[in-house]
Amino acid sequence: MTDTIAEAGWNFDNTYARLPEAFFARLDPVPVRAPRLVILNRPLAQELGLNAPNMEKEGAGLFSGNRIPHGALPLAQAYAGHQFGHFTMLGDGRAILLGEHLAPDGRRFDIQLKGSGRTPFSRGGDGRAVLGPMLREYIISETLHGLGIPTSRSLAVVATGESVFRETALPGAVLTRVAASHLRVGTFEYAAFRGNFQDLKTLADYVIRRHYPDAVAAASPYCSLLAAVMQRQARLIAQWQCVGFIHGVMNTDNTALSGETMDYGPCAFMDAYDLATVFSSIDHQGRYAYGNQPRIMHWNLTRFAETLLPLLAPDQATAVRLAREILAAFFQTFRAAWLAGMRAKLGLTMEEAKDEALVQDLLDCMHRTRADFTNTWRELALKNLPSKPIFRDAAFLEWMKRWRDRLQQQSATPEEVRTLMQAHSPAVIPRNHRVEEALDAANNEDFTIMERLLAILTRPYDNTPGQEEYRSPPPPSWSGYRTFCGT
Ligand code: AMP
Ligand code: MG
């Protein structure tokens, strides 16, 4: 038995398990009754150096947690976090880290089972996950990867053959999540809350070695760590904004120190351009609305900085000053990355002072005409301007003239401009009605609709055959669409 699993190609190391004991609880996943592999990400398996055909054979046992691969050292991670602004002690209440897999190219990836049963951090929860939301995470995380946005990945989903009780009985599932790590702002909040300086320092040194090795040699490694996390997160949020991705639950425990998108709960893509867009059913104040994402990330990074204060300088006043100086660069870093992304979406190859106004005026037109964000950009890129309200709008026509004049001032050929624009404005995003349609079918044992959707979404910038029907925004009856978290 173990031999076959070894042939799956796992190559585990367990550096996290060597941190001080306070950072985790060791335990195995809770076995499930009748596991069945419903989807395996073969390209990802290949990228990780895993043996996909073997995994297909062994997947039910392996990806349910019923069988522990050789070299794994299962544990639940301890962490805290600010949820909707309020501090709470958390931890993996329904996930188990098997260990870190070393890919053939030397990269290290956390392999985590989500929905793997109760842990000491489960509080009142059942430790389980529902099939629909796990497939949803699979679809959206693989979409972000296809869009070139740093993200945790989804390797497999197993149906457990057990029911999970929410408002009604729903099919249970386990998702295998692959990430650069699951270290988060909340891991530091946990360490800071405990108040053990040595453990905090050990954690910071660990994150530096694992994700920011350049900081080791810096004059102040911990200042460098803060600055580097700030930069990665600023760029990540800029990428989200450029494709209209709304994370939905940007709590500090869902903010990865690696700079990857993580924890796909109530996330969704915006249809009509509107900064106030919110999908999450529990986000009544719009805290995590599309337009708030940069500000919220700055807030989360401020919580991170607070945990680092004892490491930044021997006295608090100096530490606070240093942290402030580093975080002060967040909005500038975000803005520069956002503007670079927007320039590419407009096919601009040079920078000019008036570019930001050019972008803003287009966005204002979109907002006024309730234009679809994704399709407007893509239609501009394809020079295909159908008779939608935005393209008949007087201000838009005036804007088109300014944009054309601007394009004339650069030496790039029309072909180069089109290529640049198409590479930054996807033709397809996971439209909510399409995702729900795929999940409904999957709940009825039909996985073909999801597979077709995934095939379209994983090549979002190409003009692929069959893509057209996936480009339509949801019908008006979907205007009040709501997403749910923790399901
Ligand atoms: P999330 O909203 O997925 O980021 O989860 C927030 C916290 O709630 C984490 O500590 C999770 O482990 C925990 N949690 C979410 N769902 C469950 C569940 N069904 N059982 C136990 N813990 C859960
Ligand atoms: Mg979480």
Short mmCIF file of C-alpha atoms and ligand atoms in Angstrom, two decimals:
data_model
loop_
_atom_site.label_atom_id
_atom_site.label_comp_id
_atom_site.label_asym_id
_atom_site.label_seq_id
_atom_site.Cartn_x
_atom_site.Cartn_y
_atom_site.Cartn_z
CA MET A 1 0.00 0.00 0.00
CA THR A 2 2.61 2.50 1.12
CA ASP A 3 4.67 1.64 -1.95
CA THR A 4 1.95 2.71 -4.32
CA ILE A 5 1.65 5.98 -2.46
CA ALA A 6 5.40 6.45 -2.67
CA GLU A 7 5.05 6.03 -6.42
CA ALA A 8 2.69 8.99 -6.45
CA GLY A 9 5.87 11.03 -6.30
CA TRP A 10 5.57 12.87 -3.00
CA ASN A 11 8.78 14.30 -1.67
CA PHE A 12 7.92 15.68 1.74
CA ASP A 13 9.85 17.88 4.10
CA ASN A 14 8.37 19.33 7.28
CA THR A 15 10.06 22.58 8.24
CA TYR A 16 6.91 24.09 9.76
CA ALA A 17 6.65 21.10 12.11
CA ARG A 18 10.10 22.05 13.43
CA LEU A 19 8.89 25.46 14.67
CA PRO A 20 8.14 25.83 18.39
CA GLU A 21 5.26 23.58 19.43
CA ALA A 22 2.93 26.47 20.14
CA PHE A 23 2.52 27.01 16.37
CA PHE A 24 0.61 23.78 15.68
CA ALA A 25 -1.15 20.73 16.96
CA ARG A 26 -0.08 17.39 15.56
CA LEU A 27 -2.92 15.16 14.43
CA ASP A 28 -4.05 13.10 11.48
CA PRO A 29 -7.03 13.94 9.31
CA VAL A 30 -10.24 12.27 10.48
CA PRO A 31 -10.96 9.40 8.04
CA VAL A 32 -14.05 9.61 5.85
CA ARG A 33 -16.50 6.88 4.99
CA ALA A 34 -16.51 6.48 1.22
CA PRO A 35 -14.04 8.77 -0.53
CA ARG A 36 -14.28 9.23 -4.28
CA LEU A 37 -11.96 11.40 -6.39
CA VAL A 38 -14.11 13.85 -8.35
CA ILE A 39 -11.42 16.03 -9.90
CA LEU A 40 -7.65 15.91 -10.21
CA ASN A 41 -5.59 18.79 -11.57
CA ARG A 42 -3.32 16.87 -13.93
CA PRO A 43 -1.27 19.86 -15.18
CA LEU A 44 -0.57 20.87 -11.58
CA ALA A 45 0.29 17.29 -10.61
CA GLN A 46 2.77 17.27 -13.47
CA GLU A 47 4.24 20.62 -12.47
CA LEU A 48 4.78 19.23 -8.96
CA GLY A 49 6.52 16.14 -10.31
CA LEU A 50 3.71 13.88 -9.16
CA ASN A 51 2.63 10.76 -10.97
CA ALA A 52 -0.85 11.74 -12.19
CA PRO A 53 -2.03 8.28 -13.36
CA ASN A 54 -1.01 6.80 -10.00
CA MET A 55 -2.72 9.66 -8.22
CA GLU A 56 -5.87 8.99 -10.16
CA LYS A 57 -5.77 5.40 -8.93
CA GLU A 58 -4.87 6.25 -5.34
CA GLY A 59 -6.55 9.67 -5.14
CA ALA A 60 -9.59 8.66 -3.12
CA GLY A 61 -7.46 7.46 -0.23
CA LEU A 62 -4.73 10.02 -0.62
CA PHE A 63 -6.75 13.20 -1.06
CA SER A 64 -9.32 12.34 1.58
CA GLY A 65 -6.70 11.97 4.29
CA ASN A 66 -7.63 8.32 4.80
CA ARG A 67 -4.06 7.37 3.89
CA ILE A 68 -1.09 9.42 4.96
CA PRO A 69 1.71 9.54 2.41
CA HIS A 70 5.22 8.56 3.44
CA GLY A 71 7.17 11.53 4.79
CA ALA A 72 4.11 13.61 5.73
CA LEU A 73 3.80 14.91 9.29
CA PRO A 74 0.17 16.00 9.57
CA LEU A 75 -0.67 19.02 11.74
CA ALA A 76 -3.17 21.83 12.20
CA GLN A 77 -1.64 25.30 12.23
CA ALA A 78 -2.28 27.75 15.06
CA TYR A 79 -3.08 31.35 14.16
CA ALA A 80 -5.21 34.30 15.15
CA GLY A 81 -6.73 37.03 13.04
CA HIS A 82 -8.86 40.10 12.70
CA GLN A 83 -12.20 39.05 11.26
CA PHE A 84 -14.19 42.04 10.01
CA GLY A 85 -11.96 44.17 12.21
CA HIS A 86 -12.22 42.08 15.39
CA PHE A 87 -9.37 40.08 16.88
CA THR A 88 -10.00 36.34 17.45
CA MET A 89 -7.94 33.24 18.16
CA LEU A 90 -8.43 30.85 15.24
CA GLY A 91 -6.24 28.08 13.81
CA ASP A 92 -6.94 25.35 11.27
CA GLY A 93 -10.37 24.24 12.38
CA ARG A 94 -10.98 22.12 9.32
CA ALA A 95 -7.65 21.74 7.60
CA ILE A 96 -4.55 19.61 7.99
CA LEU A 97 -1.13 20.43 6.62
CA LEU A 98 0.41 17.17 5.41
CA GLY A 99 3.81 18.74 4.92
CA GLU A 100 5.87 20.57 2.31
CA HIS A 101 6.36 18.88 -1.02
CA LEU A 102 9.59 19.66 -2.85
CA ALA A 103 8.95 19.90 -6.59
CA PRO A 104 11.62 18.74 -9.06
CA ASP A 105 12.54 22.38 -9.76
CA GLY A 106 13.32 22.87 -6.05
CA ARG A 107 10.22 24.86 -5.18
CA ARG A 108 8.57 24.09 -1.85
CA PHE A 109 4.78 23.80 -1.55
CA ASP A 110 2.47 23.29 1.41
CA ILE A 111 0.09 20.40 0.79
CA GLN A 112 -3.04 20.98 2.82
CA LEU A 113 -6.27 19.03 3.09
CA LYS A 114 -9.25 21.32 3.66
CA GLY A 115 -12.39 19.75 5.13
CA SER A 116 -10.34 17.07 6.87
CA GLY A 117 -12.22 16.87 10.16
CA ARG A 118 -12.17 18.41 13.60
CA THR A 119 -8.98 19.71 15.20
CA PRO A 120 -8.20 21.37 18.54
CA PHE A 121 -8.97 24.67 16.73
CA SER A 122 -12.45 23.73 15.47
CA ARG A 123 -14.35 25.62 18.18
CA GLY A 124 -18.02 24.83 17.45
CA GLY A 125 -17.41 23.70 13.86
CA ASP A 126 -17.61 20.19 12.44
CA GLY A 127 -14.25 20.38 10.67
CA ARG A 128 -15.85 19.49 7.37
CA ALA A 129 -16.38 21.17 4.02
CA VAL A 130 -19.16 20.95 1.44
CA LEU A 131 -18.60 19.75 -2.13
CA GLY A 132 -20.00 22.88 -3.85
CA PRO A 133 -17.74 25.42 -2.08
CA MET A 134 -14.66 23.22 -2.50
CA LEU A 135 -15.30 22.94 -6.24
CA ARG A 136 -15.90 26.67 -6.27
CA GLU A 137 -12.47 27.26 -4.68
CA TYR A 138 -11.00 24.91 -7.28
CA ILE A 139 -12.58 26.83 -10.17
CA ILE A 140 -11.73 30.33 -8.94
CA SER A 141 -8.20 29.60 -7.74
CA GLU A 142 -7.34 27.92 -11.03
CA THR A 143 -8.85 30.92 -12.84
CA LEU A 144 -6.60 33.30 -10.93
CA HIS A 145 -3.64 31.13 -11.78
CA GLY A 146 -4.68 31.23 -15.44
CA LEU A 147 -4.85 35.01 -15.20
CA GLY A 148 -1.25 35.09 -13.97
CA ILE A 149 -2.18 36.20 -10.44
CA PRO A 150 -0.29 34.66 -7.50
CA THR A 151 -2.58 32.21 -5.75
CA SER A 152 -2.85 28.96 -3.84
CA ARG A 153 -3.73 26.16 -6.24
CA SER A 154 -6.20 23.30 -6.15
CA LEU A 155 -4.83 19.83 -6.77
CA ALA A 156 -7.84 17.61 -6.15
CA VAL A 157 -11.31 17.36 -4.71
CA VAL A 158 -12.62 14.18 -3.12
CA ALA A 159 -16.26 13.60 -2.24
CA THR A 160 -16.31 12.01 1.19
CA GLY A 161 -19.52 9.99 0.90
CA GLU A 162 -20.64 11.66 4.12
CA SER A 163 -23.26 14.33 4.64
CA VAL A 164 -22.35 17.68 6.09
CA PHE A 165 -25.11 19.52 7.90
CA ARG A 166 -25.49 23.22 7.23
CA GLU A 167 -29.05 24.46 6.79
CA THR A 168 -29.71 21.08 5.19
CA ALA A 169 -27.66 17.93 4.58
CA LEU A 170 -25.08 18.51 1.84
CA PRO A 171 -22.42 16.29 0.26
CA GLY A 172 -19.08 16.51 2.07
CA ALA A 173 -15.72 17.00 0.33
CA VAL A 174 -12.02 17.50 0.92
CA LEU A 175 -9.97 19.90 -1.18
CA THR A 176 -6.21 19.47 -1.56
CA ARG A 177 -4.72 22.92 -1.54
CA VAL A 178 -1.19 23.69 -2.73
CA ALA A 179 0.42 26.95 -1.65
CA ALA A 180 3.83 28.55 -1.28
CA SER A 181 2.88 28.38 2.39
CA HIS A 182 -0.10 29.00 4.65
CA LEU A 183 1.82 31.50 6.80
CA ARG A 184 -0.39 34.52 7.23
CA VAL A 185 -0.61 37.85 9.01
CA GLY A 186 -2.70 35.94 11.55
CA THR A 187 0.24 33.61 12.32
CA PHE A 188 2.17 36.67 13.53
CA GLU A 189 -0.84 38.01 15.40
CA TYR A 190 -0.98 34.69 17.22
CA ALA A 191 2.73 34.88 18.11
CA ALA A 192 2.47 38.52 19.21
CA PHE A 193 -0.61 37.80 21.31
CA ARG A 194 1.21 35.03 23.16
CA GLY A 195 3.96 37.52 23.92
CA ASN A 196 6.89 35.11 23.65
CA PHE A 197 9.61 37.20 22.00
CA GLN A 198 11.80 34.23 21.14
CA ASP A 199 8.95 32.42 19.35
CA LEU A 200 8.06 35.59 17.45
CA LYS A 201 11.66 35.98 16.31
CA THR A 202 11.88 32.30 15.34
CA LEU A 203 8.72 32.73 13.23
CA ALA A 204 10.02 35.89 11.55
CA ASP A 205 13.34 34.23 10.77
CA TYR A 206 11.46 31.26 9.36
CA VAL A 207 9.30 33.41 7.06
CA ILE A 208 12.37 35.30 5.89
CA ARG A 209 14.23 32.09 5.05
CA ARG A 210 11.22 30.57 3.36
CA HIS A 211 9.85 33.51 1.37
CA TYR A 212 12.23 36.46 1.50
CA PRO A 213 15.78 35.07 1.61
CA ASP A 214 17.18 38.37 0.30
CA ALA A 215 16.19 39.99 3.61
CA VAL A 216 18.70 37.85 5.50
CA ALA A 217 21.58 40.02 4.36
CA ALA A 218 19.71 43.33 4.72
CA ALA A 219 20.79 45.93 7.27
CA SER A 220 17.53 45.32 9.10
CA PRO A 221 16.07 41.94 8.08
CA TYR A 222 12.73 42.54 9.83
CA CYS A 223 12.23 45.95 8.22
CA SER A 224 13.03 44.27 4.91
CA LEU A 225 10.49 41.55 5.67
CA LEU A 226 7.77 44.12 6.31
CA ALA A 227 8.68 46.08 3.19
CA ALA A 228 8.79 42.95 1.03
CA VAL A 229 5.41 41.64 2.24
CA MET A 230 3.96 45.13 1.72
CA GLN A 231 5.25 45.24 -1.85
CA ARG A 232 3.98 41.80 -2.78
CA GLN A 233 0.57 42.49 -1.32
CA ALA A 234 0.33 45.91 -2.99
CA ARG A 235 1.07 44.29 -6.35
CA LEU A 236 -1.33 41.45 -5.69
CA ILE A 237 -4.21 43.82 -4.94
CA ALA A 238 -3.36 45.82 -8.06
CA GLN A 239 -3.72 42.63 -10.08
CA TRP A 240 -7.07 41.87 -8.46
CA GLN A 241 -8.33 45.36 -9.26
CA CYS A 242 -7.25 45.10 -12.88
CA VAL A 243 -9.44 42.03 -13.49
CA GLY A 244 -12.29 42.91 -11.12
CA PHE A 245 -11.62 40.15 -8.58
CA ILE A 246 -13.29 40.62 -5.21
CA HIS A 247 -11.84 38.43 -2.46
CA GLY A 248 -14.80 38.99 -0.18
CA VAL A 249 -13.26 38.09 3.18
CA MET A 250 -9.94 39.90 3.51
CA ASN A 251 -9.51 39.08 7.18
CA THR A 252 -5.91 39.10 8.42
CA ASP A 253 -6.01 35.31 8.79
CA ASN A 254 -6.69 35.12 5.06
CA THR A 255 -3.76 37.39 4.13
CA ALA A 256 -0.81 35.22 3.06
CA LEU A 257 2.73 36.39 3.80
CA SER A 258 3.88 34.85 0.53
CA GLY A 259 1.78 37.39 -1.38
CA GLU A 260 -0.54 34.74 -2.81
CA THR A 261 -4.30 34.96 -2.95
CA MET A 262 -5.65 32.53 -0.38
CA ASP A 263 -8.89 31.31 1.17
CA TYR A 264 -11.55 31.41 -1.46
CA GLY A 265 -14.83 31.82 0.34
CA PRO A 266 -17.29 34.41 -0.84
CA CYS A 267 -15.06 35.70 -3.63
CA ALA A 268 -16.46 36.56 -7.06
CA PHE A 269 -15.69 38.67 -10.11
CA MET A 270 -17.41 41.99 -10.69
CA ASP A 271 -19.71 42.28 -13.70
CA ALA A 272 -20.76 45.94 -14.09
CA TYR A 273 -18.00 48.30 -13.00
CA ASP A 274 -18.82 49.67 -9.56
CA LEU A 275 -16.42 50.32 -6.69
CA ALA A 276 -19.18 49.46 -4.22
CA THR A 277 -19.62 45.89 -5.52
CA VAL A 278 -20.02 43.33 -2.72
CA PHE A 279 -21.16 39.73 -3.13
CA SER A 280 -20.65 38.32 0.36
CA SER A 281 -23.90 37.75 2.23
CA ILE A 282 -22.28 38.65 5.55
CA ASP A 283 -20.47 41.82 4.43
CA HIS A 284 -23.30 44.18 5.36
CA GLN A 285 -21.12 47.29 5.65
CA GLY A 286 -19.27 46.67 2.39
CA ARG A 287 -15.98 46.48 4.30
CA TYR A 288 -14.55 44.17 1.64
CA ALA A 289 -16.15 45.86 -1.39
CA TYR A 290 -14.15 45.96 -4.62
CA GLY A 291 -13.11 49.59 -4.17
CA ASN A 292 -12.02 49.04 -0.56
CA GLN A 293 -9.55 46.23 -1.21
CA PRO A 294 -6.40 48.42 -1.33
CA ARG A 295 -7.33 50.25 1.89
CA ILE A 296 -8.14 46.99 3.64
CA MET A 297 -4.82 45.46 2.66
CA HIS A 298 -3.08 48.52 4.10
CA TRP A 299 -5.08 47.98 7.31
CA ASN A 300 -4.08 44.29 7.39
CA LEU A 301 -0.43 45.17 6.84
CA THR A 302 -0.66 47.64 9.70
CA ARG A 303 -1.75 44.74 11.94
CA PHE A 304 1.25 42.79 10.63
CA ALA A 305 3.59 45.69 11.34
CA GLU A 306 2.27 45.94 14.92
CA THR A 307 3.26 42.33 15.57
CA LEU A 308 6.77 43.03 14.29
CA LEU A 309 7.42 46.09 16.47
CA PRO A 310 9.56 44.25 19.06
CA LEU A 311 11.82 43.10 16.22
CA LEU A 312 12.07 46.36 14.30
CA ALA A 313 13.96 48.35 16.94
CA PRO A 314 14.90 48.06 20.62
CA ASP A 315 12.64 50.96 21.60
CA GLN A 316 8.98 51.25 20.67
CA ALA A 317 9.07 54.83 19.38
CA THR A 318 11.77 54.00 16.82
CA ALA A 319 9.99 50.78 15.85
CA VAL A 320 6.72 52.63 15.26
CA ARG A 321 8.49 55.27 13.17
CA LEU A 322 10.19 52.62 11.02
CA ALA A 323 6.94 50.69 10.53
CA ARG A 324 5.10 53.88 9.57
CA GLU A 325 7.76 54.80 7.03
CA ILE A 326 7.59 51.38 5.40
CA LEU A 327 3.79 51.25 5.28
CA ALA A 328 3.62 54.80 3.95
CA ALA A 329 4.88 53.43 0.64
CA PHE A 330 1.94 51.01 0.29
CA PHE A 331 -0.45 53.25 -1.64
CA GLN A 332 2.29 54.51 -3.92
CA THR A 333 3.39 50.93 -4.65
CA PHE A 334 -0.19 49.87 -5.23
CA ARG A 335 -0.93 52.87 -7.46
CA ALA A 336 2.18 52.29 -9.59
CA ALA A 337 1.34 48.61 -10.08
CA TRP A 338 -2.31 49.41 -10.78
CA LEU A 339 -1.43 52.12 -13.29
CA ALA A 340 1.09 49.83 -15.01
CA GLY A 341 -1.67 47.22 -15.33
CA MET A 342 -4.16 49.77 -16.62
CA ARG A 343 -1.65 51.15 -19.13
CA ALA A 344 -1.18 47.65 -20.50
CA LYS A 345 -4.95 47.23 -20.71
CA LEU A 346 -5.04 50.40 -22.81
CA GLY A 347 -2.11 49.29 -24.95
CA LEU A 348 0.10 52.12 -23.74
CA THR A 349 3.77 51.29 -23.96
CA MET A 350 5.11 54.58 -22.58
CA GLU A 351 4.27 56.48 -19.43
CA GLU A 352 2.73 59.92 -19.48
CA ALA A 353 1.48 62.15 -16.70
CA LYS A 354 -2.03 62.24 -18.15
CA ASP A 355 -2.41 58.44 -18.22
CA GLU A 356 -4.12 58.21 -14.88
CA ALA A 357 -6.79 60.68 -15.96
CA LEU A 358 -7.27 58.73 -19.18
CA VAL A 359 -7.88 55.55 -17.19
CA GLN A 360 -10.10 57.27 -14.66
CA ASP A 361 -12.30 58.88 -17.30
CA LEU A 362 -12.89 55.50 -18.94
CA LEU A 363 -13.78 53.97 -15.58
CA ASP A 364 -16.17 56.87 -14.92
CA CYS A 365 -17.86 56.19 -18.28
CA MET A 366 -18.15 52.53 -17.37
CA HIS A 367 -19.71 53.39 -14.03
CA ARG A 368 -22.18 55.85 -15.51
CA THR A 369 -23.32 53.46 -18.24
CA ARG A 370 -23.24 50.36 -15.96
CA ALA A 371 -20.88 48.81 -18.51
CA ASP A 372 -19.56 45.31 -17.99
CA PHE A 373 -15.96 45.66 -16.75
CA THR A 374 -14.45 42.57 -18.40
CA ASN A 375 -16.25 42.87 -21.73
CA THR A 376 -15.61 46.59 -22.14
CA TRP A 377 -11.86 46.11 -21.82
CA ARG A 378 -11.84 43.07 -24.07
CA GLU A 379 -13.96 44.78 -26.72
CA LEU A 380 -11.60 47.74 -26.69
CA ALA A 381 -8.70 45.32 -27.12
CA LEU A 382 -10.39 43.60 -30.03
CA LYS A 383 -11.46 46.97 -31.50
CA ASN A 384 -14.91 45.48 -31.49
CA LEU A 385 -17.32 48.14 -30.29
CA PRO A 386 -20.86 46.83 -30.37
CA SER A 387 -23.76 49.18 -29.80
CA LYS A 388 -23.77 48.87 -26.03
CA PRO A 389 -24.65 52.02 -24.05
CA ILE A 390 -21.05 52.83 -23.21
CA PHE A 391 -19.97 52.83 -26.83
CA ARG A 392 -22.72 55.33 -27.74
CA ASP A 393 -22.00 57.58 -24.77
CA ALA A 394 -20.88 61.10 -25.77
CA ALA A 395 -18.18 61.23 -23.11
CA PHE A 396 -16.91 57.85 -24.24
CA LEU A 397 -16.65 59.01 -27.87
CA GLU A 398 -14.63 62.00 -26.73
CA TRP A 399 -12.51 59.66 -24.60
CA MET A 400 -11.91 57.36 -27.63
CA LYS A 401 -10.46 60.29 -29.51
CA ARG A 402 -8.05 61.11 -26.68
CA TRP A 403 -7.04 57.46 -26.39
CA ARG A 404 -6.44 57.17 -30.17
CA ASP A 405 -4.34 60.35 -30.13
CA ARG A 406 -2.35 58.93 -27.23
CA LEU A 407 -1.74 55.67 -29.12
CA GLN A 408 -0.50 57.66 -32.12
CA GLN A 409 2.23 59.20 -30.00
CA GLN A 410 3.93 55.88 -29.39
CA SER A 411 5.91 53.79 -31.84
CA ALA A 412 4.19 50.44 -31.14
CA THR A 413 2.34 49.00 -34.13
CA PRO A 414 -1.43 48.39 -33.92
CA GLU A 415 -0.67 44.66 -33.79
CA GLU A 416 1.66 45.12 -30.81
CA VAL A 417 -0.93 47.26 -29.07
CA ARG A 418 -3.64 44.65 -29.60
CA THR A 419 -1.40 41.84 -28.32
CA LEU A 420 -0.52 43.83 -25.20
CA MET A 421 -4.14 44.70 -24.51
CA GLN A 422 -5.40 41.15 -24.97
CA ALA A 423 -2.71 39.83 -22.66
CA HIS A 424 -4.07 42.02 -19.86
CA SER A 425 -7.83 41.95 -20.40
CA PRO A 426 -9.29 38.44 -20.19
CA ALA A 427 -12.01 37.36 -22.58
CA VAL A 428 -13.57 35.21 -19.89
CA ILE A 429 -13.97 35.31 -16.14
CA PRO A 430 -15.93 32.89 -13.94
CA ARG A 431 -19.33 34.52 -14.32
CA ASN A 432 -21.45 33.76 -11.29
CA HIS A 433 -24.30 32.12 -13.20
CA ARG A 434 -21.83 29.88 -15.02
CA VAL A 435 -20.11 28.82 -11.82
CA GLU A 436 -23.44 28.06 -10.15
CA GLU A 437 -24.57 26.08 -13.18
CA ALA A 438 -21.38 23.97 -12.97
CA LEU A 439 -21.79 23.43 -9.23
CA ASP A 440 -25.47 22.48 -9.57
CA ALA A 441 -24.56 19.85 -12.14
CA ALA A 442 -21.69 18.58 -9.96
CA ASN A 443 -24.10 18.22 -7.04
CA ASN A 444 -26.08 15.95 -9.34
CA GLU A 445 -23.02 13.89 -10.23
CA ASP A 446 -22.44 15.57 -13.58
CA PHE A 447 -18.90 17.01 -13.64
CA THR A 448 -18.78 17.67 -17.38
CA ILE A 449 -20.10 21.22 -17.13
CA MET A 450 -17.44 22.15 -14.61
CA GLU A 451 -14.71 20.56 -16.69
CA ARG A 452 -15.82 22.50 -19.75
CA LEU A 453 -15.92 25.72 -17.74
CA LEU A 454 -12.43 25.04 -16.39
CA ALA A 455 -11.08 24.35 -19.88
CA ILE A 456 -12.34 27.80 -20.96
CA LEU A 457 -11.19 29.62 -17.83
CA THR A 458 -7.68 28.28 -17.71
CA ARG A 459 -6.86 30.08 -20.99
CA PRO A 460 -8.57 33.39 -20.26
CA TYR A 461 -6.50 35.64 -22.51
CA ASP A 462 -6.70 33.52 -25.67
CA ASN A 463 -9.51 33.65 -28.17
CA THR A 464 -10.53 30.02 -27.79
CA PRO A 465 -13.27 28.21 -29.69
CA GLY A 466 -16.47 27.88 -27.67
CA GLN A 467 -15.54 30.81 -25.46
CA GLU A 468 -18.23 33.16 -26.74
CA GLU A 469 -21.11 31.71 -24.71
CA TYR A 470 -19.10 32.16 -21.49
CA ARG A 471 -18.63 35.87 -22.06
CA SER A 472 -22.16 37.07 -21.33
CA PRO A 473 -22.78 38.72 -17.99
CA PRO A 474 -25.45 37.05 -15.84
CA PRO A 475 -29.06 37.82 -16.79
CA PRO A 476 -30.70 40.70 -14.83
CA SER A 477 -32.37 38.21 -12.50
CA TRP A 478 -28.88 37.59 -11.03
CA SER A 479 -28.38 41.19 -9.95
CA GLY A 480 -28.77 40.37 -6.24
CA TYR A 481 -26.35 37.42 -6.36
CA ARG A 482 -24.89 36.59 -2.95
CA THR A 483 -21.96 34.41 -1.94
CA PHE A 484 -21.38 32.60 1.35
CA CYS A 485 -18.33 31.87 3.43
CA GLY A 486 -17.25 29.15 5.80
CA THR A 487 -19.56 26.70 4.07
P1 AMP B 1 -12.36 30.80 6.81
O1 AMP B 1 -13.62 31.62 6.77
O2 AMP B 1 -12.40 29.57 5.93
O3 AMP B 1 -11.12 31.59 6.63
O4 AMP B 1 -12.32 30.20 8.28
C1 AMP B 1 -12.17 30.99 9.45
C2 AMP B 1 -11.91 30.10 10.64
O5 AMP B 1 -13.02 29.25 10.89
C3 AMP B 1 -10.70 29.19 10.49
O6 AMP B 1 -10.11 29.06 11.74
C4 AMP B 1 -11.35 27.89 10.04
O7 AMP B 1 -10.54 26.78 10.32
C5 AMP B 1 -12.61 27.89 10.86
N1 AMP B 1 -13.68 27.07 10.25
C6 AMP B 1 -14.40 27.36 9.14
N2 AMP B 1 -15.30 26.39 8.88
C7 AMP B 1 -15.15 25.46 9.85
C8 AMP B 1 -15.76 24.20 10.14
N3 AMP B 1 -16.74 23.71 9.38
N4 AMP B 1 -15.34 23.52 11.23
C9 AMP B 1 -14.36 24.00 11.99
N5 AMP B 1 -13.74 25.16 11.79
C10 AMP B 1 -14.11 25.89 10.72
MG MG B 2 -9.19 31.33 6.51
#
